[in-house]
């Protein structure tokens, strides 16, 4: 299943920030990670990912460096301190949103004994 | 992929950063096409990168960055076993990608660029609005619906042929001018009038008067009529066909005829006094005042100025006759003239009201009419205004007559500046107030200027100044915003000064006649003016400048009555004018008077009756 564009617009940046919280990554790596770790729900093409990364860079949430030591030139992105704060804030908001959706029955309640 | 790795020299030159050039390296680092070519991507991938990067329309350096990143992405995909077509399919929509990348990259640009971008946008928006405004100005048409010349002439009494005094004055003056021409004499002009009384010219003047009795009788007959029958007219051939005539372009040629006719009566009165003809002296002075009274029909401040000028000539000739021929006029004559002088009522209200018509006419020629009191400036109106602002076309701001503003040079500066601006009328279109604001300000300015015109000067309040509507206090911005007013509003304070001075002269004439009658009855001049009331005057007028009793002295065997003038300082009867004569043409500017003498007030007194004392020196009083 793929998310509608409006939902992706909200979830995509948070997902990218979350992936970068685990360490710096380059563009292709992010695309693959998004596809695999979200079971394809948050998969996005280059046409979406790179503008998103540039926007996050413009806002100061991520910083980039070019690594030309390997066989291919790579541009690595990492979270900035401001990005970390933003991610923390996003986490709270998404949690609150999921709780609210759950209370409304839009998101099913977790199975008994399961983790939320 | 058609790109070659060897770049032409010019292309390398164009794509080398300045810093590399300074270091002597022709690197071509900013050639993003070469960067893509060097990557050796499969053609579908390279095309996707080229298309995307090209459509971003970013700076070369930014394009190179984007190209490298996208190349890296495709290379990673290929290295992970994806086919070129799969990677291109996953890439997404190229135009959309380019658009989003451009938008995001622009956000990454430096703050100074962002500021410049917004400034450019603001300038473009302002330019667009300006162009739209110009289109509106271009399409607008003034609505010329009101014939203000007809309104200005509404006080002109319609007269059947032969019943209009103006015809008598015109014909009589023409007759005398023809006689002078036939006798080798220069045509009589306003500025030559004083010369007719010169000792050398007087015999010729007497001859002219004696040879033209019929013409003088016609002038007196005209003065006896109750209709002037003449208002403002357009010069021949300038009557517009399809629109109301322009008020400011009208001619008041009849004023010159009246002025010359009065001058002839004045000379005739002197000649009659020399000949011992008291009846003719009385008739001439009465005719002078009647002619002045008739000008109440005629519109505009200029008519008022000529009217009171004429009246003052009447008072002064009477003064001169009583000085040179004290016994000539009988008590009956004196009483007759006193009643005539007391009855004279100049209609300043009408003259001032017709001045308001001028701005109304100008406004209807500049703006459209929304039908609700507002309107926008029009292209035609701007052209009209630029003509109006041209000092070569418009005398009111550049002359030095009694009705021009004291700061005429200021008006002229503004006018000249705006003539320059009018070469590009759109600039003026933005600066001018709209119709409603202009009309509102005009009403306020005229109300302010005329708020106290009929009260004596001593009643003025020193603090009664409103800089918002007092043109003398306006900034350059205001002078431009309300340009028609800057150009058109006459110097009402100067007119009021003249009016007050001439009203003072009328007081002086009435006092002078009362003094003469008192002297005849009691055999000596009274010691104070108070003694004149109520036997010879209902009440003794006070000095209009300070509210105090008028100054009165007996000099030789003649009384001298004077006002201290607007310097509010008693100069002992020394007149303002250096030649010791009343000078009606001398402007009396009251700007800044407000009951307190301004620093620039002319030193000297206003002589109201009797012969003034010669000035002892030219130094003003401390």
XYZ file of C-alpha atoms in Angstrom:
738
model
C 0.000 0.000 0.000
C 1.219 3.486 -0.792
C 0.257 6.546 1.180
C -1.684 9.348 -0.394
C 0.396 12.386 -1.219
C -0.953 14.555 1.642
C -0.219 11.901 4.238
C 3.202 11.246 2.700
C 3.966 14.935 2.922
C 3.583 14.764 6.687
C 5.070 11.348 7.310
C 7.966 11.427 4.830
C 10.202 13.990 6.542
C 9.623 12.395 9.932
C 10.556 9.032 8.459
C 13.741 10.408 6.908
C 14.730 12.110 10.155
C 14.072 8.870 12.016
C 16.283 6.911 9.628
C 19.069 9.453 9.945
C 18.890 9.244 13.733
C 20.581 5.879 13.333
C 23.556 7.450 11.595
C 24.399 9.289 8.419
C 23.113 7.897 5.150
C 23.309 8.750 1.468
C 20.320 9.108 -0.850
C 20.089 5.637 -2.325
C 20.571 4.121 1.106
C 17.662 6.166 2.407
C 15.430 5.111 -0.487
C 16.166 1.470 0.136
C 15.789 1.795 3.899
C 12.441 3.535 3.555
C 11.193 0.849 1.175
C 12.391 -2.071 3.283
C 11.749 -0.791 6.803
C 8.270 0.490 6.049
C 7.278 -2.503 4.020
C 6.988 -0.256 0.997
C 4.417 2.065 2.596
C 6.838 4.966 2.808
C 8.786 4.096 -0.351
C 9.576 7.163 -2.373
C 11.411 7.821 -5.616
C 14.278 10.199 -6.175
C 11.896 12.821 -7.443
C 10.442 13.011 -3.942
C 13.359 12.128 -1.707
C 15.979 14.538 -2.925
C 13.790 17.662 -2.855
C 12.773 16.577 0.651
C 16.395 16.277 1.697
C 17.200 19.688 0.231
C 14.245 21.175 2.111
C 15.390 19.607 5.359
C 18.860 20.988 4.637
C 17.434 24.462 3.957
C 15.641 24.301 7.308
C 18.855 23.272 9.037
C 17.471 19.901 10.174
C 20.046 17.874 8.268
C 23.573 18.587 7.072
C 25.345 17.026 4.114
C 28.912 16.082 3.298
C 30.378 14.673 0.120
C 32.519 11.584 0.388
C 34.619 10.846 -2.654
C 36.880 8.282 -1.043
C 34.950 5.275 -2.355
C 34.442 4.058 -5.892
C 31.432 6.380 -6.203
C 30.916 9.878 -4.967
C 28.312 9.921 -2.199
C 26.541 12.703 -0.437
C 25.905 11.715 3.151
C 23.179 13.322 5.254
C 23.148 13.448 9.024
C 20.863 14.893 11.645
C 21.780 18.254 13.115
C 21.024 19.186 16.708
C 18.009 21.082 15.443
C 16.984 17.994 13.485
C 17.216 15.862 16.605
C 14.894 18.222 18.440
C 12.524 18.189 15.549
C 12.532 14.419 15.454
C 11.829 14.231 19.167
C 8.958 16.610 18.759
C 7.667 14.685 15.746
C 7.752 11.469 17.692
C 5.541 12.952 20.394
C 3.132 14.342 17.887
C 2.887 11.160 15.892
C 2.352 9.179 19.082
C -0.400 11.521 20.125
C -1.922 11.283 16.676
C -1.850 7.495 16.648
C -3.427 7.449 20.115
C -6.142 9.749 18.947
C -6.764 7.698 15.827
C -6.858 4.625 17.931
C -9.450 6.119 20.255
C -11.516 6.953 17.236
C -11.201 3.428 15.975
C -9.308 4.437 12.871
C -6.228 2.618 14.063
C -7.048 -0.801 15.544
C -6.167 -1.335 19.186
C -3.097 -3.497 19.750
C -3.725 -7.113 20.503
C -3.771 -8.018 24.204
C -0.278 -8.629 25.483
C 1.192 -7.000 22.420
C 3.217 -3.872 22.281
C 1.770 -0.626 21.178
C 25.055 9.879 -24.687
C 26.513 12.373 -27.102
C 28.624 14.405 -24.716
C 32.363 14.301 -25.263
C 34.871 14.654 -22.508
C 36.930 17.168 -24.383
C 35.195 20.494 -24.035
C 35.654 23.410 -26.410
C 37.709 26.258 -25.013
C 34.837 28.738 -24.875
C 32.652 26.263 -22.997
C 35.344 25.584 -20.467
C 35.860 29.271 -20.094
C 32.172 29.824 -19.418
C 31.979 27.017 -16.870
C 35.111 27.742 -14.879
C 34.623 29.422 -11.510
C 36.271 32.799 -11.120
C 38.511 31.481 -8.380
C 39.917 28.799 -10.709
C 40.530 31.402 -13.401
C 42.424 33.536 -10.905
C 44.615 30.542 -10.134
C 45.188 29.995 -13.850
C 43.101 26.835 -14.087
C 40.621 26.428 -16.890
C 38.783 23.724 -14.981
C 35.292 23.828 -16.473
C 34.080 22.482 -13.126
C 30.666 24.040 -13.486
C 29.787 22.195 -16.706
C 27.064 19.890 -15.406
C 26.589 18.287 -18.821
C 30.210 17.247 -18.778
C 29.740 15.876 -15.285
C 26.896 13.687 -16.500
C 28.871 12.663 -19.564
C 31.862 11.664 -17.509
C 29.679 9.419 -15.318
C 29.108 6.985 -18.227
C 25.593 6.179 -17.109
C 23.356 4.082 -19.338
C 21.490 6.315 -21.711
C 18.030 6.170 -20.015
C 19.593 7.108 -16.681
C 21.799 9.817 -18.158
C 18.800 11.289 -19.989
C 16.768 11.343 -16.784
C 19.582 13.141 -14.989
C 20.151 15.615 -17.849
C 16.450 16.391 -18.217
C 15.970 16.855 -14.518
C 19.019 19.028 -14.025
C 18.280 21.121 -17.082
C 14.720 21.813 -15.985
C 15.775 22.932 -12.522
C 17.113 26.229 -14.044
C 19.434 26.583 -11.069
C 22.858 28.181 -10.895
C 25.628 26.112 -12.575
C 27.212 25.214 -9.270
C 23.866 23.988 -7.907
C 23.205 22.004 -11.074
C 26.553 20.282 -10.757
C 25.716 19.324 -7.159
C 22.317 17.981 -8.141
C 23.756 16.135 -11.120
C 26.424 14.474 -8.967
C 23.874 13.387 -6.406
C 21.529 11.920 -9.000
C 24.417 10.231 -10.806
C 25.525 8.728 -7.509
C 22.000 7.456 -6.933
C 21.798 5.762 -10.326
C 25.278 4.310 -9.931
C 24.332 2.856 -6.546
C 21.206 1.323 -8.061
C 23.178 -0.227 -10.897
C 25.731 -1.532 -8.436
C 22.888 -3.161 -6.495
C 21.728 -5.015 -9.589
C 18.865 -2.816 -10.681
C 18.353 -2.341 -14.391
C 18.515 1.136 -15.875
C 14.829 0.996 -16.806
C 13.837 -0.015 -13.256
C 15.804 2.871 -11.847
C 14.246 5.323 -14.303
C 10.783 4.020 -13.501
C 11.445 4.423 -9.758
C 12.836 7.885 -10.307
C 9.383 9.343 -10.852
C 8.129 12.260 -12.879
C 11.080 14.283 -14.257
C 9.382 17.701 -14.529
C 7.920 17.305 -11.057
C 11.314 16.289 -9.680
C 12.974 19.272 -11.333
C 10.332 21.599 -9.969
C 10.615 20.278 -6.409
C 14.412 20.268 -6.525
C 14.474 23.847 -7.769
C 12.079 24.954 -5.055
C 14.115 23.241 -2.349
C 17.457 24.484 -3.655
C 16.227 28.079 -3.826
C 15.426 27.828 -0.123
C 19.035 26.869 0.475
C 20.381 30.032 -1.133
C 21.900 32.823 1.018
C 19.751 35.292 2.901
C 20.896 38.247 0.798
C 19.637 36.421 -2.300
C 16.318 35.673 -0.592
C 15.950 39.352 0.331
C 16.817 40.409 -3.203
C 14.286 37.947 -4.558
C 11.495 39.398 -2.440
C 12.538 42.916 -3.322
C 12.409 42.010 -6.990
C 8.990 40.493 -6.524
C 7.795 43.597 -4.703
C 9.182 45.829 -7.439
C 7.527 43.717 -10.096
C 4.232 43.824 -8.232
C 4.527 47.592 -7.840
C 5.319 47.938 -11.515
C 2.336 45.815 -12.400
C 0.035 47.853 -10.193
C 1.485 51.017 -11.656
C 0.863 49.796 -15.185
C -2.685 48.851 -14.280
C -3.123 52.286 -12.758
C -1.801 53.873 -15.916
C -4.243 51.900 -18.014
C -6.988 53.217 -15.780
C -5.648 56.747 -16.117
C -5.393 56.306 -19.855
C -8.959 55.091 -20.218
C -10.493 57.669 -17.878
C -12.145 60.730 -19.332
C -12.878 63.937 -17.451
C -16.522 64.707 -17.080
C -17.046 68.316 -18.126
C -20.612 68.855 -17.092
C -20.683 72.211 -15.371
C -20.289 75.559 -17.083
C -18.550 77.516 -14.361
C -18.194 80.581 -16.555
C -21.977 80.806 -16.613
C -22.043 80.531 -12.818
C -19.332 83.179 -12.511
C -21.413 85.488 -14.658
C -24.638 84.808 -12.808
C -24.423 88.169 -11.026
C -24.068 90.056 -14.275
C -27.326 91.840 -14.752
C -28.720 91.310 -18.199
C -29.164 94.652 -19.839
C -30.804 95.643 -23.104
C -28.572 97.275 -25.682
C -27.513 100.689 -24.477
C -28.332 99.960 -20.843
C -25.029 98.353 -19.874
C -22.504 100.692 -18.270
C -19.650 98.572 -19.618
C -20.624 99.612 -23.157
C -20.437 103.292 -22.165
C -17.021 102.867 -20.597
C -15.708 100.922 -23.576
C -17.017 103.422 -26.116
C -15.886 106.490 -24.168
C -12.395 105.105 -23.577
C -12.144 104.135 -27.252
C -13.203 107.630 -28.278
C -10.552 109.244 -26.110
C -7.888 106.812 -27.259
C -8.722 107.663 -30.866
C -8.557 111.380 -30.053
C -5.138 110.930 -28.448
C -3.925 108.965 -31.429
C -5.216 111.609 -33.810
C -3.372 114.279 -31.792
C -0.103 112.433 -31.776
C -0.419 111.417 -28.128
C 0.410 108.016 -26.778
C -2.506 105.714 -26.114
C -3.569 105.954 -22.495
C -2.475 102.906 -20.542
C -2.920 101.903 -16.942
C 0.727 102.381 -16.082
C 0.790 105.855 -17.701
C -2.101 107.262 -15.710
C 0.023 108.969 -13.093
C 1.910 110.806 -15.823
C -1.245 112.610 -16.925
C -1.002 114.626 -13.672
C 2.633 115.573 -14.198
C 3.227 119.295 -14.529
C 4.518 118.905 -18.066
C 1.729 116.631 -19.221
C -1.105 118.405 -17.423
C -1.833 120.971 -20.189
C -2.209 118.135 -22.682
C -4.428 116.282 -20.218
C -6.628 119.365 -19.778
C -6.891 119.741 -23.524
C -7.877 116.090 -23.827
C -10.543 116.489 -21.171
C -12.003 119.675 -22.688
C -12.061 118.180 -26.169
C -13.796 115.028 -24.977
C -16.630 116.337 -22.810
C -19.065 114.045 -24.573
C -16.989 110.984 -23.773
C -16.710 112.046 -20.126
C -20.463 112.631 -20.026
C -20.899 109.124 -21.400
C -18.719 107.743 -18.598
C -20.778 109.600 -15.983
C -23.956 108.402 -17.693
C -22.652 104.855 -17.553
C -21.864 105.222 -13.875
C -25.433 106.367 -13.277
C -26.784 103.095 -14.625
C -27.440 100.261 -12.236
C -26.046 97.594 -14.530
C -22.478 96.987 -15.527
C -23.768 94.319 -17.926
C -20.434 92.663 -18.444
C -18.847 89.576 -16.947
C -16.082 87.187 -17.858
C -15.782 86.390 -21.537
C -13.585 84.130 -23.562
C -11.159 85.735 -25.965
C -12.521 85.756 -29.488
C -12.118 82.425 -31.256
C -11.387 80.496 -28.057
C -14.919 79.422 -27.243
C -14.834 75.596 -27.202
C -17.512 73.887 -29.269
C -18.239 70.708 -27.354
C -17.339 71.480 -23.763
C -17.834 74.235 -21.213
C -15.337 77.084 -21.455
C -12.336 76.977 -19.170
C -12.863 79.438 -16.387
C -9.255 80.374 -15.892
C -8.882 81.289 -19.562
C -11.600 83.931 -19.497
C -10.912 87.562 -20.141
C -11.904 90.414 -17.866
C -11.107 93.087 -20.436
C -13.903 95.305 -19.178
C -11.929 95.872 -15.969
C -9.352 97.806 -17.908
C -12.065 99.988 -19.447
C -13.473 100.705 -15.991
C -10.028 101.507 -14.646
C -9.255 103.893 -17.490
C -12.692 105.502 -17.233
C -12.113 106.104 -13.518
C -8.708 107.611 -14.259
C -10.323 109.995 -16.718
C -12.952 110.970 -14.142
C -10.184 111.530 -11.626
C -8.344 113.874 -13.995
C -11.601 115.573 -14.859
C -12.339 116.183 -11.158
C -8.987 117.915 -10.724
C -9.592 119.990 -13.830
C -13.100 120.838 -12.611
C -11.731 121.885 -9.220
C -9.185 124.126 -10.903
C -12.049 125.585 -12.936
C -14.157 126.097 -9.806
C -16.846 123.662 -10.961
C -17.987 122.049 -7.696
C -20.905 120.249 -9.328
C -18.601 118.472 -11.761
C -16.146 117.555 -9.009
C -18.978 116.039 -7.010
C -20.372 114.258 -10.047
C -16.967 112.835 -10.960
C -16.226 111.509 -7.466
C -19.736 110.056 -7.201
C -19.323 108.448 -10.623
C -16.019 106.907 -9.568
C -17.691 105.304 -6.546
C -20.648 104.204 -8.661
C -18.334 102.541 -11.155
C -16.637 100.739 -8.276
C -20.055 99.647 -7.006
C -20.979 98.283 -10.445
C -17.995 95.941 -10.319
C -19.863 93.955 -7.669
C -21.416 92.190 -10.656
C -18.095 91.163 -12.072
C -16.598 87.876 -10.860
C -13.246 87.014 -9.304
C -10.914 88.645 -6.875
C -9.387 90.714 -9.647
C -12.693 92.550 -10.048
C -12.659 93.289 -6.336
C -9.116 94.572 -6.459
C -9.963 96.903 -9.346
C -13.176 97.979 -7.607
C -11.500 99.010 -4.380
C -8.673 100.568 -6.332
C -11.252 102.750 -8.085
C -12.990 103.586 -4.819
C -9.718 104.562 -3.225
C -8.949 106.849 -6.159
C -12.254 108.546 -5.422
C -11.355 109.099 -1.744
C -7.925 110.396 -2.653
C -9.095 112.840 -5.308
C -11.596 114.202 -2.833
C -8.810 114.598 -0.307
C -6.682 116.447 -2.880
C -9.531 118.745 -3.935
C -10.285 119.725 -0.322
C -6.611 120.374 0.267
C -6.140 122.566 -2.813
C -9.614 124.158 -2.863
C -10.926 124.049 0.706
C -13.940 126.268 0.014
C -14.931 124.840 -3.370
C -17.367 122.199 -2.221
C -20.432 123.385 -0.364
C -21.784 121.654 2.723
C -24.413 120.108 0.480
C -21.703 118.682 -1.738
C -19.813 117.364 1.265
C -22.931 115.709 2.693
C -23.825 114.278 -0.694
C -20.373 112.746 -1.065
C -20.309 111.503 2.530
C -23.567 109.666 1.943
C -22.224 108.247 -1.315
C -19.033 107.026 0.350
C -20.926 105.544 3.282
C -23.232 103.711 0.868
C -20.435 102.064 -1.077
C -20.399 98.327 -0.328
C -17.884 96.148 -2.136
C -19.150 92.565 -2.536
C -16.122 90.618 -1.324
C -18.248 87.579 -0.610
C -19.102 87.222 -4.277
C -15.559 87.834 -5.414
C -14.215 85.218 -3.028
C -16.981 82.753 -3.927
C -16.194 83.008 -7.610
C -12.578 82.217 -6.833
C -13.802 78.847 -5.527
C -15.300 78.151 -8.927
C -11.811 78.091 -10.367
C -10.703 75.021 -8.460
C -14.031 73.308 -9.123
C -13.604 73.838 -12.845
C -10.014 72.605 -12.722
C -11.044 69.497 -10.783
C -13.694 68.592 -13.338
C -11.035 68.883 -16.046
C -8.537 66.632 -14.274
C -10.618 63.792 -12.869
C -13.259 61.323 -13.907
C -16.555 61.578 -12.084
C -17.735 58.439 -10.311
C -21.097 60.044 -9.670
C -20.494 59.696 -5.935
C -18.136 62.589 -5.466
C -14.956 60.723 -6.325
C -12.962 60.061 -9.453
C -9.500 59.255 -10.696
C -7.018 61.408 -12.455
C -7.073 61.179 -16.246
C -4.411 61.389 -18.897
C -6.081 64.436 -20.384
C -6.237 65.958 -16.932
C -2.520 65.431 -16.444
C -1.752 67.120 -19.742
C -4.022 69.952 -18.736
C -2.351 70.211 -15.364
C 1.122 70.234 -16.848
C 0.056 73.124 -19.068
C -1.339 74.857 -16.034
C 1.896 74.338 -14.116
C 3.968 75.831 -16.872
C 4.938 79.298 -15.642
C 4.973 80.492 -19.232
C 1.278 79.726 -19.453
C 0.250 80.693 -15.988
C 0.922 84.084 -14.500
C -0.586 83.644 -11.058
C 2.444 81.933 -9.592
C 5.131 84.016 -11.151
C 3.986 87.615 -11.094
C 4.312 90.179 -8.373
C 0.851 91.637 -8.433
C -1.184 92.247 -5.303
C -3.047 88.970 -5.712
C -0.047 86.687 -5.974
C 1.332 84.806 -3.010
C 4.155 86.223 -0.994
C 6.036 83.007 -1.628
C 5.493 83.268 -5.348
C 9.055 82.178 -5.905
C 8.227 78.991 -4.020
C 5.183 78.417 -6.166
C 7.271 79.020 -9.205
C 9.853 76.511 -8.055
C 7.199 73.884 -7.516
C 5.584 74.715 -10.806
C 8.840 74.431 -12.692
C 9.656 71.181 -10.986
C 6.281 69.782 -11.919
C 6.614 70.915 -15.461
C 9.673 68.710 -15.480
C 7.706 65.887 -13.914
C 4.895 66.412 -16.335
C 7.163 65.274 -19.109
C 6.367 61.950 -17.527
C 2.764 62.483 -16.436
C 2.434 58.979 -14.956
C 4.608 60.102 -12.052
C 2.169 62.873 -11.331
C -0.727 60.445 -11.652
C 0.481 58.561 -8.613
C 1.342 61.655 -6.603
C -1.940 63.535 -7.005
C -4.775 63.171 -4.530
C -7.961 61.613 -5.864
C -10.938 63.755 -6.731
C -12.719 63.458 -3.417
C -9.628 64.252 -1.380
C -8.679 67.106 -3.677
C -12.140 68.642 -3.494
C -12.261 68.191 0.256
C -8.854 69.809 0.732
C -9.827 72.640 -1.612
C -12.925 73.373 0.450
C -10.888 73.325 3.640
C -8.177 75.564 2.210
C -10.653 78.119 0.915
C -12.677 78.019 4.124
C -9.484 78.527 6.096
C -8.218 81.336 3.883
C -11.567 83.104 4.006
C -12.480 82.337 7.607
C -11.926 85.870 8.830
C -11.765 87.999 5.729
C -14.393 90.448 6.916
C -13.204 90.919 10.446
C -10.819 93.763 11.289
C -7.159 92.846 11.574
C -6.969 93.515 15.288
C -9.451 90.676 15.888
C -7.065 88.103 14.464
C -5.882 85.360 16.784
C -2.081 84.894 16.758
C -2.529 81.153 17.332
C -5.072 80.731 14.576
C -2.816 78.827 12.207
C -3.640 75.409 10.779
C -0.520 74.068 9.025
C -2.544 71.288 7.446
C -4.556 73.670 5.295
C -2.342 76.759 5.295
C -0.547 76.561 1.949
C 2.269 78.725 3.249
C 3.081 75.903 5.681
C 2.800 73.039 3.223
C 5.668 70.657 2.609
C 6.844 69.889 -0.896
C 4.919 66.606 -0.754
C 1.700 68.438 0.007
C 2.355 71.009 -2.682
C 2.645 68.213 -5.215
C -0.236 66.147 -3.852
C -2.535 69.148 -4.098
C -0.876 70.725 -7.116
C -3.985 72.459 -8.498
C -4.427 74.219 -5.169
C -0.749 75.125 -4.978
C -1.131 76.762 -8.337
C -4.573 78.270 -8.069
C -5.343 79.442 -4.575
C -4.796 83.198 -4.652
C -3.020 85.092 -1.910
C -6.203 85.841 -0.033
C -4.193 87.349 2.786
C -2.831 89.950 0.383
C -6.338 90.635 -0.896
C -7.565 90.960 2.656
C -4.734 93.351 3.441
C -5.739 95.489 0.489
C -9.379 95.303 1.484
C -8.631 96.363 5.043
C -6.408 99.197 3.888
C -9.040 100.505 1.446
C -11.770 100.105 4.045
C -9.498 102.193 6.252
C -9.269 104.750 3.459
C -13.058 104.859 3.359
C -13.080 105.462 7.107
C -10.506 108.183 6.480
C -12.620 109.833 3.769
C -15.698 109.860 6.002
C -13.639 111.295 8.867
C -12.054 113.830 6.502
C -15.439 115.081 5.303
C -16.677 115.235 8.896
C -13.549 117.156 9.910
C -14.145 119.659 7.104
C -17.778 120.155 8.077
C -16.788 120.507 11.715
C -14.135 123.103 10.844
C -16.625 125.107 8.829
C -19.168 125.117 11.642
C -16.762 125.722 14.552
C -14.079 127.720 12.788
C -11.274 125.370 13.811
C -10.218 121.762 13.585
C -11.376 119.579 16.464
C -8.683 118.605 18.936
C -9.683 114.917 18.870
C -11.660 112.733 16.525
C -14.070 111.934 19.331
C -15.566 115.401 18.896
C -16.913 114.356 15.475
C -19.471 111.946 16.899
C -22.353 112.076 16.865
C -22.723 115.511 15.238
C -20.840 114.731 12.029
C -20.310 110.979 12.266
C -22.506 108.307 13.878
C -19.344 106.841 15.416
C -15.646 107.381 14.900
C -14.055 104.340 13.242
C -11.083 102.753 14.994
C -7.762 101.681 13.559
C -8.373 98.358 11.807
C -4.884 97.097 12.561
C -4.855 97.452 16.349
C -8.368 98.454 17.408
C -7.087 101.695 18.957
C -8.332 105.151 17.951
C -7.000 106.310 14.606
C -4.110 108.753 14.779
C -5.058 112.360 14.160
C -2.909 115.447 13.882
C -3.192 118.885 12.334
C -0.175 119.533 10.153
C 0.037 123.107 8.906
C -3.576 123.895 8.279
C -4.591 120.425 7.212
C -5.728 117.410 9.188
C -3.803 114.150 8.966
C -5.559 110.867 9.812
C -3.657 107.624 9.710
C -3.487 104.034 10.821
C -0.293 102.653 12.337
C -0.240 99.959 9.616
C 0.576 96.301 10.041
C 3.908 97.000 11.695
C 1.620 98.233 14.529
C 4.095 101.002 15.142
C 3.249 104.720 15.064
C 5.648 106.272 12.576
C 4.141 109.728 13.093
C 2.318 109.792 9.781
C 5.180 108.633 7.580
C 3.669 106.453 4.892
C 4.760 102.978 3.910
C 5.415 103.927 0.329
C 8.727 105.772 -0.036
C 7.304 108.387 -2.397
C 4.902 109.676 0.200
C 1.893 108.725 -1.897
C -0.766 106.142 -1.348
C 0.096 103.232 -3.516
C -2.825 100.957 -4.205
C -0.690 98.588 -6.185
C 1.563 97.938 -3.256
C 0.610 94.551 -1.910
C -0.106 94.216 1.749
C 0.754 90.715 2.690
C -0.829 89.538 5.895
C 0.699 86.098 5.898
C 1.780 85.604 9.485
C 0.130 88.810 10.710
C -2.585 87.298 12.913
C -2.789 90.480 14.977
C 0.947 90.498 15.654
C 3.342 92.432 13.451
C 5.606 90.021 11.554
C 9.303 90.817 11.261
C 9.002 91.595 7.587
C 6.088 94.046 7.936
C 6.675 97.231 5.990
C 7.671 100.089 8.220
C 5.402 103.113 8.020
C 1.799 104.158 8.495
C -1.302 103.900 6.375
C -2.301 107.465 5.498
C -6.090 107.577 5.438
C -6.713 111.283 5.026
C -4.547 114.336 4.499
C -1.062 114.811 3.226
C 1.444 112.424 4.702
C 4.684 113.545 6.275
C 7.907 112.971 4.362
C 10.043 110.101 5.577
C 12.949 111.306 7.727
C 15.127 108.359 6.950
C 14.897 104.918 5.461
C 15.776 103.034 8.629
C 12.896 101.038 10.053
C 11.884 101.636 13.617
C 13.316 99.305 16.194
